[in-house]
């Protein structure tokens, strides 16, 4: 999709520190990390948010979540714990409207989130 910064990362039109890629998804380092580990995992197909994901995309969503676990393991935070965040819409604070899962870890998290 034109003018989508994450589509540009997928198409290698702008640089990113990509740590994983396959046919369906890309994972890369967040440029403004909120924790020692902060990775974004996105589908290669453009969907603005969870609200725009069709009902038949269960497999894609499951793939992302299980890959987040794998990346947590790769980053050495799997056993200590980590957080997966999926901001959806204005009230959540979503800023980039290409659906993305945040994988955060490497420090003690607090609850409730801000
Ligand atoms: P959200 O508030 O859930 O929409 O999160 C957007 C995230 O994308 C933020 O954590 C930003 O730091 C991150 N971000 C924005 N632009 C880039 C970029 N070009 N490369 C990597 N991360 C980015
Ligand atoms: Zn996009």
mmCIF file of N, CA and C and ligand atoms in Angstrom, residues 1-8 10 42-48 96-99, ligand 2:
data_model
loop_
_atom_site.group_PDB
_atom_site.id
_atom_site.type_symbol
_atom_site.label_atom_id
_atom_site.label_comp_id
_atom_site.label_asym_id
_atom_site.label_seq_id
_atom_site.Cartn_x
_atom_site.Cartn_y
_atom_site.Cartn_z
ATOM 1 N N UNK A 1 0.851 -1.205 0.000
ATOM 2 C CA UNK A 1 0.000 0.000 0.000
ATOM 3 C C UNK A 1 0.885 1.253 0.000
ATOM 4 N N UNK A 2 0.550 2.181 -0.856
ATOM 5 C CA UNK A 2 1.334 3.418 -0.956
ATOM 6 C C UNK A 2 1.278 4.197 0.341
ATOM 7 N N UNK A 3 2.377 4.851 0.674
ATOM 8 C CA UNK A 3 2.446 5.723 1.842
ATOM 9 C C UNK A 3 2.316 4.987 3.169
ATOM 10 N N UNK A 4 2.447 3.677 3.153
ATOM 11 C CA UNK A 4 2.465 2.938 4.422
ATOM 12 C C UNK A 4 3.922 2.619 4.735
ATOM 13 N N UNK A 5 4.382 3.118 5.871
ATOM 14 C CA UNK A 5 5.800 2.982 6.225
ATOM 15 C C UNK A 5 6.201 1.514 6.404
ATOM 16 N N UNK A 6 5.273 0.697 6.920
ATOM 17 C CA UNK A 6 5.618 -0.720 7.128
ATOM 18 C C UNK A 6 5.597 -1.493 5.806
ATOM 19 N N UNK A 7 4.713 -1.112 4.881
ATOM 20 C CA UNK A 7 4.779 -1.717 3.534
ATOM 21 C C UNK A 7 6.109 -1.373 2.880
ATOM 22 N N UNK A 8 6.598 -0.169 3.129
ATOM 23 C CA UNK A 8 7.897 0.234 2.556
ATOM 24 C C UNK A 8 9.028 -0.599 3.148
ATOM 25 N N UNK A 10 8.636 -3.710 4.211
ATOM 26 C CA UNK A 10 8.441 -5.030 3.568
ATOM 27 C C UNK A 10 9.044 -5.035 2.164
ATOM 28 N N UNK A 42 4.943 -8.132 11.657
ATOM 29 C CA UNK A 42 3.855 -7.665 10.785
ATOM 30 C C UNK A 42 3.587 -8.664 9.659
ATOM 31 N N UNK A 43 2.322 -8.720 9.222
ATOM 32 C CA UNK A 43 2.048 -9.525 8.019
ATOM 33 C C UNK A 43 2.511 -8.764 6.782
ATOM 34 N N UNK A 44 2.889 -9.492 5.749
ATOM 35 C CA UNK A 44 3.306 -8.834 4.502
ATOM 36 C C UNK A 44 2.112 -8.200 3.782
ATOM 37 N N UNK A 45 0.931 -8.772 3.959
ATOM 38 C CA UNK A 45 -0.267 -8.144 3.389
ATOM 39 C C UNK A 45 -0.664 -6.964 4.262
ATOM 40 N N UNK A 46 -1.121 -5.915 3.630
ATOM 41 C CA UNK A 46 -1.501 -4.715 4.377
ATOM 42 C C UNK A 46 -2.918 -4.836 4.938
ATOM 43 N N UNK A 47 -3.012 -4.749 6.270
ATOM 44 C CA UNK A 47 -4.295 -4.590 6.965
ATOM 45 C C UNK A 47 -4.077 -3.454 7.948
ATOM 46 N N UNK A 48 -5.004 -2.510 8.029
ATOM 47 C CA UNK A 48 -4.772 -1.328 8.867
ATOM 48 C C UNK A 48 -4.668 -1.668 10.345
ATOM 49 N N UNK A 96 0.794 3.586 13.790
ATOM 50 C CA UNK A 96 1.057 3.108 12.427
ATOM 51 C C UNK A 96 -0.079 2.171 12.035
ATOM 52 N N UNK A 97 -0.764 2.534 10.940
ATOM 53 C CA UNK A 97 -1.953 1.769 10.563
ATOM 54 C C UNK A 97 -1.648 0.700 9.515
ATOM 55 N N UNK A 98 -0.686 -0.154 9.907
ATOM 56 C CA UNK A 98 -0.436 -1.456 9.279
ATOM 57 C C UNK A 98 -0.285 -2.366 10.499
ATOM 58 N N UNK A 99 -1.197 -3.308 10.642
ATOM 59 C CA UNK A 99 -1.239 -4.109 11.869
ATOM 60 C C UNK A 99 0.155 -4.622 12.248
HETATM 61 ZN ZN1 LIG B 2 1.158 -1.383 4.994
#
